[in-house]
């Protein structure tokens, strides 16, 4: 067992979570008692500062973690993951749409969870043993997709690659493009949604909502690709923050829930006719810097129900792929305020200079 101090960069999808939750996700073999002891003795630090189990951490911060505690002989042996069946291994490999020395990109089908949880037995994380190939270690999830969201899911093949991808997500250099079918048509074809999001009280953290006072900053760009009269439209979505259920909450909040998303859209989220009742949200494309130079740029094919719905509405898939990816974004509210303050400061300096000039002329 290594006795070296470990350092981890907080990932894009871990932005705002508690320290103890981070350990549960990434170092599940480390008990809460151990985490609390490390915090109490000052061994656990974030960006060099002491931190407690209940403190929240931000994407891009560096978490300093002591070496693993020596195993006690009287403890029960670690539970081994059951071996995958041939069918499960084949299913996992069929999801792979990109493979190189540092990364895999999977096309996750709808209905498959990314990670396990209460009553969740089958999930992507449980299938990663089948995707080790020639690499030395088990692949690592870099980000997550909701169970009913399909599409491109990036997986790192080493700890080094995982750290590099986490940095790309936290610095917002990685781009994720989603396609969604939504109810009705927004009055603005190209818009930015800036609404803070928080856990909805009374739901046990299973549902999020817009919370202007206590929510975390959340920013989503949407662009209309095609419209079916006033009944529905096909939109491209690009998240600039990584909040739980962000795209679903934001589209429902502006009155255009994603088709099939009854959780946030209620009965209004379902269309009549030949449109599937499954959720129509798909991670179409991911572009991220490669740890060894260059970039990974992968497109994931649509699931059957989504492609059939587009065809039923008379939409052509090619239209979505023709949307330009790199478009200059409008400034955020914070950026606008900063510019306004800088402008006001400049004006005040100029006025002081004018007054001094008039005084000297006398």
CSV table of C-alpha atoms in Angstrom, one decimal:
chain,number,residue,atom,x,y,z
A,1,UNK,CA,0.0,0.0,0.0
A,2,UNK,CA,1.3,3.5,-0.9
A,3,UNK,CA,2.2,5.8,1.9
A,4,UNK,CA,2.2,8.9,-0.3
A,5,UNK,CA,-0.2,11.8,0.2
A,6,UNK,CA,-2.7,11.9,-2.6
A,7,UNK,CA,-4.1,14.9,-4.5
A,8,UNK,CA,-7.3,15.1,-6.5
A,9,UNK,CA,-8.8,17.9,-8.6
A,10,UNK,CA,-12.5,18.4,-7.9
A,11,UNK,CA,-14.4,17.5,-11.1
A,12,UNK,CA,-17.0,19.4,-13.0
A,13,UNK,CA,-19.9,17.2,-11.8
A,14,UNK,CA,-18.7,17.5,-8.1
A,15,UNK,CA,-19.0,21.2,-8.0
A,16,UNK,CA,-20.7,22.3,-4.8
A,17,UNK,CA,-20.9,18.9,-3.0
A,18,UNK,CA,-19.9,18.2,0.6
A,19,UNK,CA,-16.5,16.7,1.3
A,20,UNK,CA,-18.0,13.5,2.8
A,21,UNK,CA,-20.2,13.0,-0.3
A,22,UNK,CA,-17.0,13.4,-2.5
A,23,UNK,CA,-15.4,10.5,-0.6
A,24,UNK,CA,-18.5,8.4,-0.9
A,25,UNK,CA,-18.4,8.9,-4.7
A,26,UNK,CA,-14.7,8.5,-5.4
A,27,UNK,CA,-13.1,6.7,-2.4
A,28,UNK,CA,-16.0,4.6,-1.1
A,29,UNK,CA,-13.7,2.4,0.9
A,30,UNK,CA,-12.8,5.4,3.2
A,31,UNK,CA,-15.2,5.5,6.1
A,32,UNK,CA,-16.8,8.7,7.4
A,33,UNK,CA,-14.9,8.1,10.7
A,34,UNK,CA,-11.6,8.2,8.9
A,35,UNK,CA,-12.5,11.3,6.9
A,36,UNK,CA,-13.6,13.0,10.2
A,37,UNK,CA,-10.3,12.1,11.9
A,38,UNK,CA,-8.3,13.4,8.9
A,39,UNK,CA,-10.2,16.7,9.1
A,40,UNK,CA,-9.8,17.0,12.9
A,41,UNK,CA,-6.1,16.5,12.7
A,42,UNK,CA,-5.6,18.9,9.8
A,43,UNK,CA,-4.5,16.2,7.3
A,44,UNK,CA,-7.4,16.8,5.0
A,45,UNK,CA,-7.1,20.1,3.0
A,46,UNK,CA,-8.5,21.9,0.1
A,47,UNK,CA,-6.2,24.3,-1.8
A,48,UNK,CA,-4.0,24.2,1.3
A,49,UNK,CA,-6.7,25.1,3.8
A,50,UNK,CA,-8.2,22.8,6.5
A,51,UNK,CA,-11.6,21.5,5.7
A,52,UNK,CA,-14.4,19.5,7.5
A,53,UNK,CA,-16.5,16.6,6.2
A,54,UNK,CA,-19.6,18.9,5.9
A,55,UNK,CA,-17.8,21.7,4.0
A,56,UNK,CA,-18.6,22.2,0.3
A,57,UNK,CA,-16.0,22.0,-2.4
A,58,UNK,CA,-15.9,23.7,-5.9
A,59,UNK,CA,-14.8,22.4,-9.3
A,60,UNK,CA,-11.1,23.0,-9.9
A,61,UNK,CA,-10.1,22.9,-6.3
A,62,UNK,CA,-7.3,20.5,-5.2
A,63,UNK,CA,-8.2,18.1,-2.4
A,64,UNK,CA,-5.2,16.8,-0.4
A,65,UNK,CA,-5.9,13.3,1.0
A,66,UNK,CA,-3.6,11.4,3.4
A,67,UNK,CA,-2.5,7.9,2.5
A,68,UNK,CA,-5.0,5.1,3.0
A,69,UNK,CA,-5.4,3.8,6.5
A,70,UNK,CA,-3.8,0.4,7.0
A,71,UNK,CA,-6.3,-2.4,6.8
A,72,UNK,CA,-7.3,-4.1,10.0
A,73,UNK,CA,-7.0,-7.8,9.9
A,74,UNK,CA,-10.2,-8.3,11.9
A,75,UNK,CA,-12.3,-6.3,9.4
A,76,UNK,CA,-14.5,-8.2,6.9
A,77,UNK,CA,-12.8,-8.8,3.5
A,78,UNK,CA,-13.8,-6.3,0.8
A,79,UNK,CA,-16.8,-7.4,-1.2
A,80,UNK,CA,-15.7,-8.3,-4.7
A,81,UNK,CA,-17.8,-7.2,-7.7
A,82,UNK,CA,-19.5,-10.2,-9.2
A,83,UNK,CA,-18.0,-11.1,-12.6
A,84,UNK,CA,-19.9,-9.9,-15.7
A,85,UNK,CA,-21.7,-12.4,-17.9
A,86,UNK,CA,-20.7,-12.7,-21.5
A,87,UNK,CA,-23.9,-10.8,-22.5
A,88,UNK,CA,-23.1,-8.0,-20.0
A,89,UNK,CA,-19.6,-7.6,-21.3
A,90,UNK,CA,-20.8,-7.6,-24.9
A,91,UNK,CA,-23.5,-5.0,-24.0
A,92,UNK,CA,-20.8,-2.8,-22.4
A,93,UNK,CA,-18.5,-3.0,-25.5
A,94,UNK,CA,-21.3,-2.2,-27.8
A,95,UNK,CA,-21.7,1.1,-26.1
A,96,UNK,CA,-18.1,2.2,-27.1
A,97,UNK,CA,-18.0,4.7,-29.9
A,98,UNK,CA,-14.5,6.1,-29.3
A,99,UNK,CA,-11.4,4.5,-27.9
A,100,UNK,CA,-7.8,5.7,-27.5
A,101,UNK,CA,-5.0,5.4,-25.0
A,102,UNK,CA,-6.5,7.9,-22.5
A,103,UNK,CA,-10.3,7.8,-23.0
A,104,UNK,CA,-13.4,5.9,-24.0
A,105,UNK,CA,-16.6,7.6,-25.1
A,106,UNK,CA,-19.8,5.6,-24.7
A,107,UNK,CA,-23.2,6.1,-26.2
A,108,UNK,CA,-25.3,5.4,-23.1
A,109,UNK,CA,-28.8,4.1,-23.9
A,110,UNK,CA,-31.8,5.7,-22.1
A,111,UNK,CA,-32.9,3.8,-19.0
A,112,UNK,CA,-29.4,2.8,-17.9
A,113,UNK,CA,-28.1,4.6,-14.8
A,114,UNK,CA,-24.5,6.0,-14.8
A,115,UNK,CA,-23.9,4.9,-11.2
A,116,UNK,CA,-25.5,2.6,-8.7
A,117,UNK,CA,-27.7,3.6,-5.8
A,118,UNK,CA,-30.7,2.5,-3.8
A,119,UNK,CA,-32.5,-0.2,-5.9
A,120,UNK,CA,-30.2,0.5,-8.8
A,121,UNK,CA,-28.4,-2.7,-9.7
A,122,UNK,CA,-27.5,-2.3,-13.4
A,123,UNK,CA,-25.4,0.8,-14.3
A,124,UNK,CA,-22.5,1.9,-16.4
A,125,UNK,CA,-20.1,1.9,-13.5
A,126,UNK,CA,-20.8,-1.7,-12.9
A,127,UNK,CA,-20.0,-2.6,-16.5
A,128,UNK,CA,-16.6,-0.9,-16.6
A,129,UNK,CA,-14.7,-4.1,-15.9
A,130,UNK,CA,-15.5,-5.1,-19.4
A,131,UNK,CA,-13.9,-2.0,-20.8
A,132,UNK,CA,-10.4,-2.3,-19.4
A,133,UNK,CA,-9.0,-3.8,-22.6
A,134,UNK,CA,-5.2,-3.5,-22.5
A,135,UNK,CA,-5.0,-0.7,-19.8
A,136,UNK,CA,-3.6,-1.5,-16.4
A,137,UNK,CA,-6.4,-0.1,-14.3
A,138,UNK,CA,-10.2,0.0,-14.4
A,139,UNK,CA,-11.7,2.9,-16.4
A,140,UNK,CA,-13.1,5.8,-14.4
A,141,UNK,CA,-16.2,7.8,-14.9
A,142,UNK,CA,-15.5,11.5,-15.6
A,143,UNK,CA,-19.1,12.9,-15.6
A,144,UNK,CA,-22.6,11.5,-15.4
A,145,UNK,CA,-25.9,11.5,-17.4
A,146,UNK,CA,-29.3,11.1,-15.9
A,147,UNK,CA,-30.8,7.6,-16.2
A,148,UNK,CA,-33.3,8.5,-18.9
A,149,UNK,CA,-30.8,10.8,-20.8
A,150,UNK,CA,-29.0,9.0,-23.6
A,151,UNK,CA,-25.8,9.9,-25.4
A,152,UNK,CA,-22.1,10.6,-25.2
A,153,UNK,CA,-20.4,9.7,-21.9
A,154,UNK,CA,-16.7,10.3,-21.4
A,155,UNK,CA,-14.7,7.6,-19.4
A,156,UNK,CA,-11.0,8.0,-18.5
A,157,UNK,CA,-8.6,5.1,-18.8
A,158,UNK,CA,-6.2,6.3,-16.2
A,159,UNK,CA,-6.0,8.5,-13.1
A,160,UNK,CA,-3.8,11.0,-15.1
A,161,UNK,CA,-6.5,11.2,-17.8
A,162,UNK,CA,-9.3,11.6,-15.3
A,163,UNK,CA,-7.5,14.5,-13.6
A,164,UNK,CA,-6.9,16.2,-17.0
A,165,UNK,CA,-10.6,15.8,-18.1
A,166,UNK,CA,-11.8,17.0,-14.7
A,167,UNK,CA,-9.7,20.2,-15.2
A,168,UNK,CA,-11.2,20.7,-18.7
A,169,UNK,CA,-14.7,20.4,-17.2
A,170,UNK,CA,-14.0,22.7,-14.3
A,171,UNK,CA,-12.4,25.4,-16.5
A,172,UNK,CA,-15.3,25.1,-19.0
A,173,UNK,CA,-13.0,24.3,-22.0
A,174,UNK,CA,-14.9,21.1,-22.5
A,175,UNK,CA,-18.1,21.4,-24.6
A,176,UNK,CA,-21.2,19.2,-24.3
A,177,UNK,CA,-24.0,19.6,-26.8
A,178,UNK,CA,-27.4,18.1,-26.1
A,179,UNK,CA,-30.4,17.7,-28.3
A,180,UNK,CA,-33.9,17.9,-26.9
A,181,UNK,CA,-37.5,17.9,-28.1
A,182,UNK,CA,-39.5,20.4,-26.1
A,183,UNK,CA,-43.2,21.4,-25.8
A,184,UNK,CA,-44.3,24.5,-27.7
A,185,UNK,CA,-41.8,27.0,-29.2
A,186,UNK,CA,-39.8,29.7,-27.4
A,187,UNK,CA,-40.4,33.2,-28.5
A,188,UNK,CA,-36.6,33.7,-28.8
A,189,UNK,CA,-34.7,31.3,-31.1
A,190,UNK,CA,-31.3,31.7,-29.4
A,191,UNK,CA,-31.4,32.4,-25.7
A,192,UNK,CA,-29.5,32.1,-22.4
A,193,UNK,CA,-31.2,30.8,-19.2
A,194,UNK,CA,-29.6,32.0,-16.0
A,195,UNK,CA,-31.6,30.7,-13.1
A,196,UNK,CA,-30.1,29.4,-9.8
A,197,UNK,CA,-30.9,25.8,-8.9
A,198,UNK,CA,-31.3,24.1,-5.5
A,199,UNK,CA,-32.7,20.8,-4.1
A,200,UNK,CA,-36.4,21.0,-3.7
A,201,UNK,CA,-37.4,20.7,-0.1
A,202,UNK,CA,-39.3,17.6,0.9
A,203,UNK,CA,-38.1,15.5,-2.1
A,204,UNK,CA,-35.0,14.0,-0.4
A,205,UNK,CA,-32.8,15.6,-2.9
A,206,UNK,CA,-34.4,13.6,-5.8
A,207,UNK,CA,-35.8,16.8,-7.4
A,208,UNK,CA,-34.4,20.2,-8.1
A,209,UNK,CA,-36.1,23.6,-8.5
A,210,UNK,CA,-35.3,27.2,-9.3
A,211,UNK,CA,-34.3,29.1,-6.1
A,212,UNK,CA,-33.3,32.7,-6.7
A,213,UNK,CA,-32.2,33.2,-3.1
A,214,UNK,CA,-30.4,30.0,-2.1
A,215,UNK,CA,-29.7,28.2,-5.4
A,216,UNK,CA,-26.4,27.7,-7.1
A,217,UNK,CA,-25.6,29.6,-10.2
A,218,UNK,CA,-26.8,27.7,-13.3
A,219,UNK,CA,-26.4,28.8,-17.0
A,220,UNK,CA,-27.8,27.1,-20.1
A,221,UNK,CA,-27.8,28.2,-23.7
A,222,UNK,CA,-30.6,27.0,-26.0
A,223,UNK,CA,-31.0,27.3,-29.8
A,224,UNK,CA,-34.0,26.3,-31.8
A,225,UNK,CA,-33.1,23.9,-34.6
A,226,UNK,CA,-36.5,23.2,-36.1
A,227,UNK,CA,-40.1,23.8,-35.2
A,228,UNK,CA,-43.3,21.8,-35.7
A,229,UNK,CA,-45.8,24.7,-35.9
A,230,UNK,CA,-46.5,25.8,-32.3
A,231,UNK,CA,-46.8,22.3,-31.0
A,232,UNK,CA,-43.2,21.4,-30.4
A,233,UNK,CA,-39.6,22.2,-31.4
A,234,UNK,CA,-36.2,20.6,-31.6
A,235,UNK,CA,-33.6,22.5,-29.6
A,236,UNK,CA,-29.8,22.4,-29.0
A,237,UNK,CA,-28.8,22.8,-25.4
A,238,UNK,CA,-25.4,23.7,-24.0
A,239,UNK,CA,-24.8,23.7,-20.3
A,240,UNK,CA,-22.2,26.1,-18.9
A,241,UNK,CA,-22.5,24.8,-15.4
A,242,UNK,CA,-23.1,21.2,-14.2
A,243,UNK,CA,-26.0,21.3,-11.8
A,244,UNK,CA,-28.2,18.2,-11.2
A,245,UNK,CA,-31.0,18.0,-13.7
A,246,UNK,CA,-30.0,21.5,-15.0
A,247,UNK,CA,-31.3,21.2,-18.6
A,248,UNK,CA,-34.6,19.7,-17.5
A,249,UNK,CA,-35.2,22.2,-14.7
A,250,UNK,CA,-34.3,25.2,-17.0
A,251,UNK,CA,-36.5,24.2,-19.9
A,252,UNK,CA,-39.5,23.5,-17.7
A,253,UNK,CA,-38.9,26.8,-15.9
A,254,UNK,CA,-39.2,28.8,-19.1
A,255,UNK,CA,-42.4,27.0,-20.0
A,256,UNK,CA,-41.0,24.5,-22.5
A,257,UNK,CA,-40.5,21.1,-20.7
A,258,UNK,CA,-38.6,18.4,-22.4
A,259,UNK,CA,-40.9,15.9,-24.1
A,260,UNK,CA,-41.3,12.8,-21.9
A,261,UNK,CA,-40.0,14.5,-18.7
A,262,UNK,CA,-43.0,14.1,-16.5
A,263,UNK,CA,-40.9,14.8,-13.4
A,264,UNK,CA,-40.5,18.4,-14.2
A,265,UNK,CA,-43.1,19.0,-16.9
A,266,UNK,CA,-46.0,17.0,-15.5
A,267,UNK,CA,-48.8,15.9,-17.9
A,268,UNK,CA,-47.9,18.8,-20.3
A,269,UNK,CA,-44.6,17.2,-21.1
A,270,UNK,CA,-46.3,14.5,-23.3
A,271,UNK,CA,-47.4,14.8,-26.9
A,272,UNK,CA,-50.1,12.9,-28.5
A,273,UNK,CA,-49.8,10.9,-31.8
A,274,UNK,CA,-46.8,8.9,-32.6
A,275,UNK,CA,-44.4,10.7,-30.2
A,276,UNK,CA,-42.8,8.3,-27.7
A,277,UNK,CA,-43.5,8.9,-24.0
A,278,UNK,CA,-39.8,8.4,-23.2
A,279,UNK,CA,-37.7,11.4,-22.4
A,280,UNK,CA,-36.2,13.2,-25.4
A,281,UNK,CA,-32.9,14.4,-24.1
A,282,UNK,CA,-29.7,13.2,-25.8
A,283,UNK,CA,-26.0,14.1,-25.3
A,284,UNK,CA,-25.3,14.5,-29.0
A,285,UNK,CA,-21.6,15.6,-28.9
A,286,UNK,CA,-18.7,16.0,-26.6
A,287,UNK,CA,-15.5,17.9,-27.3
A,288,UNK,CA,-12.7,18.0,-24.8
A,289,UNK,CA,-8.9,18.5,-24.8
A,290,UNK,CA,-6.9,15.3,-25.0
A,291,UNK,CA,-4.3,14.8,-22.2
A,292,UNK,CA,-1.7,14.0,-24.9
A,293,UNK,CA,-2.5,17.0,-27.2
A,294,UNK,CA,-5.2,17.6,-29.7
A,295,UNK,CA,-8.8,17.0,-28.8
A,296,UNK,CA,-11.5,14.4,-28.6
A,297,UNK,CA,-14.6,15.3,-30.6
A,298,UNK,CA,-17.3,12.6,-30.7
A,299,UNK,CA,-20.9,12.5,-31.9
A,300,UNK,CA,-23.4,9.9,-30.5
A,301,UNK,CA,-26.2,8.5,-32.6
A,302,UNK,CA,-29.7,9.1,-31.4
A,303,UNK,CA,-31.7,6.3,-29.7
A,304,UNK,CA,-34.5,4.8,-31.8
A,305,UNK,CA,-37.4,6.6,-30.0
A,306,UNK,CA,-35.8,10.0,-30.5
A,307,UNK,CA,-35.0,9.5,-34.1
A,308,UNK,CA,-38.5,8.2,-34.8
A,309,UNK,CA,-40.0,11.3,-33.1
A,310,UNK,CA,-37.9,13.6,-35.2
A,311,UNK,CA,-39.0,11.8,-38.4
A,312,UNK,CA,-42.6,11.9,-37.3
A,313,UNK,CA,-42.4,15.7,-37.0
A,314,UNK,CA,-40.7,16.0,-40.3
A,315,UNK,CA,-37.2,17.0,-39.0
A,316,UNK,CA,-33.9,16.0,-40.6
A,317,UNK,CA,-31.0,15.0,-38.3
A,318,UNK,CA,-28.6,16.8,-40.6
A,319,UNK,CA,-30.1,20.2,-39.6
A,320,UNK,CA,-28.9,19.7,-36.0
A,321,UNK,CA,-25.4,18.9,-36.9
A,322,UNK,CA,-25.1,22.0,-39.1
A,323,UNK,CA,-25.4,24.3,-36.1
A,324,UNK,CA,-22.0,26.1,-35.5
A,325,UNK,CA,-20.4,25.0,-32.2
A,326,UNK,CA,-18.1,28.0,-31.4
A,327,UNK,CA,-20.3,31.0,-31.1
A,328,UNK,CA,-19.4,34.1,-29.0
A,329,UNK,CA,-21.6,34.0,-25.9
A,330,UNK,CA,-23.4,37.0,-24.4
A,331,UNK,CA,-21.8,38.2,-21.1
A,332,UNK,CA,-23.2,36.8,-17.8
A,333,UNK,CA,-24.9,39.1,-15.2
A,334,UNK,CA,-21.7,39.1,-13.2
A,335,UNK,CA,-19.6,40.1,-16.2
A,336,UNK,CA,-22.1,42.9,-17.0
A,337,UNK,CA,-21.9,44.2,-13.5
A,338,UNK,CA,-18.1,44.0,-13.5
A,339,UNK,CA,-18.0,46.0,-16.8
A,340,UNK,CA,-20.4,48.5,-15.5
A,341,UNK,CA,-18.4,49.0,-12.3
A,342,UNK,CA,-15.2,49.4,-14.4
A,343,UNK,CA,-16.9,51.9,-16.7
A,344,UNK,CA,-18.2,54.0,-13.7
A,345,UNK,CA,-14.8,54.0,-12.2
A,346,UNK,CA,-13.3,55.3,-15.4
A,347,UNK,CA,-15.9,58.0,-15.7
A,348,UNK,CA,-15.3,59.1,-12.1
A,349,UNK,CA,-11.5,59.4,-12.8
A,350,UNK,CA,-12.1,61.4,-15.9
A,351,UNK,CA,-14.4,63.8,-14.1
A,352,UNK,CA,-11.9,64.3,-11.3
A,353,UNK,CA,-9.3,65.1,-13.9
A,354,UNK,CA,-11.5,67.6,-15.5
A,355,UNK,CA,-12.2,69.3,-12.2
A,356,UNK,CA,-8.5,69.5,-11.4
A,357,UNK,CA,-7.9,71.0,-14.9
A,358,UNK,CA,-10.5,73.7,-14.4
A,359,UNK,CA,-8.9,74.5,-10.9
A,360,UNK,CA,-5.5,74.9,-12.4
A,361,UNK,CA,-6.7,77.2,-15.2
A,362,UNK,CA,-7.9,79.7,-12.7
